[in-house]
C-alpha angles and dihedrals in degrees: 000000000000119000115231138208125277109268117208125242087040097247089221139066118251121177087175143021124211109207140188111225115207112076083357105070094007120056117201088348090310138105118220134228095239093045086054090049095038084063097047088045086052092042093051094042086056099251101132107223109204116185112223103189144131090256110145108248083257097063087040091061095045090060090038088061102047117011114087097262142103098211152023139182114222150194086021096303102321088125147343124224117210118203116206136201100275083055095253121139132220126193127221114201121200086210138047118253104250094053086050095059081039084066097038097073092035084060099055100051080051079054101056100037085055090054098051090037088050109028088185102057114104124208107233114258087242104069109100078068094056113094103183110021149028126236132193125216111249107155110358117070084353134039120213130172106268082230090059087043089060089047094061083042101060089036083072092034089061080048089061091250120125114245127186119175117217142182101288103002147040106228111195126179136153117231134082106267132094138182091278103053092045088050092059092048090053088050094049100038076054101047092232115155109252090209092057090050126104126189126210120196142149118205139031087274086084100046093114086056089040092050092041103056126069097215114041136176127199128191124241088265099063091065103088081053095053088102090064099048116086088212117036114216118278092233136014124217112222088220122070130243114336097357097067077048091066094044091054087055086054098053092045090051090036095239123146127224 
């Protein structure tokens, strides 16, 4: 199926948008203003936005504090974080804890084979905050060939790790969840509606949100990935990152720009 162009106003009902981070709502590292403002328009207009990304819990939490949303979905599905009206925050793991901590040491040997068989990759500085998986720096502190980047990948995957390779890290953890399966819990444990729900994303790393929702958007950026992802995005903004973010909150809330 061919992905179109984003109409405007958006032809289906959405009362909440799942959306990637990194080169979605970011552009170049960055979040833009209008990305900042598009979520609170959407909150305010009553369209839940919930991030689903490989963000470290410390970096979920950082978003979950001060950005204009109520929920996220972190470290690629291994848990979600609620924040309630008082401001605290629960977490929702996809696994129990033993097996986490399971994981955990498995983890850490896979970490240590990957840096001896690949002497150049480079864990990401944010990894003490992590508290299910490892990621490697691809594109953010350090820049390494997207090639190189698959071969790390498949090297966990032969360990029996997942393994999904993003814009900027490579985010690899051991049990049976993804972002997708964690989303529809989310959705069920919320009592939000699956048919009124959208996803926005922008690399192969969301194929399993782009394969699980019936109506997808994808920003300007994901299209020299559309190859790799077994469904393509229902719709394409014409704008990167969070820009085409923005656009797709002017079209759900039938604004021009």
């Amino acid at each position: 199926m061919k992905s179109l162009s984003l109409p405007r106003p958006f032809p289906h009902q959405a009362t909440l948008v799942f959306t990637d981070v990194d080169e979605t709502l970011t552009w170049q590292g960055r979040l833009p203003v209008e990305t900042f403002q598009a979520l609170f328009a959407l909150q305010q207009a009553g369209i839940r936005v919930v991030p689903v990304t490989g963000a470290c819990a410390g970096w979920c939490e950082c978003m979950l504090r001060t950005w204009p949303i109520d929920s996220i979905i972190g470290e690629n599905g291994a848990f979600y974080i609620d924040r309630h009206q008082t401001g605290k925050l629960t977490y929702t793991f996809a696994s129990p804890r033993a097996e986490r901590e399971a994981n955990k040491h498995q983890l850490h040997q896979l970490q240590q084979n990957v840096l001896q068989q690949f002497p150049t990759a480079q864990l990401t500085t944010d990894q003490s905050f992590r508290l299910t998986d490892m990621a490697f720096d691809i594109g953010q502190d350090f820049q390494m060939e997207w090639s190189a980047a698959q071969r790390i990948a498949e090297f966990c995957r032969a360990a029996g790790a997942n393994a999904k390779v993003g814009p900027i890290h490579i985010n690899v953890w051991l049990g049976q969840y993804t972002k997708a399966s964690t989303s529809l819990d989310w959705l069920s444990h919320h009592n939000v509606a699956y048919e009124n729900t959208l996803f926005c994303g922008d690399s192969p790393n969301d194929d399993s949100m782009f394969a699980s929702f019936p109506i997808t958007i994808g920003v300007a950026n994901v299209e020299p990935f559309l190859d790799e992802i077994e469904k393509p995005p229902t719709y394409i903004t014409n704008r990167p990152g969070g820009f085409g973010f923005a656009d797709l909150a002017a079209s759900l809330l039938h604004k021009a720009t």
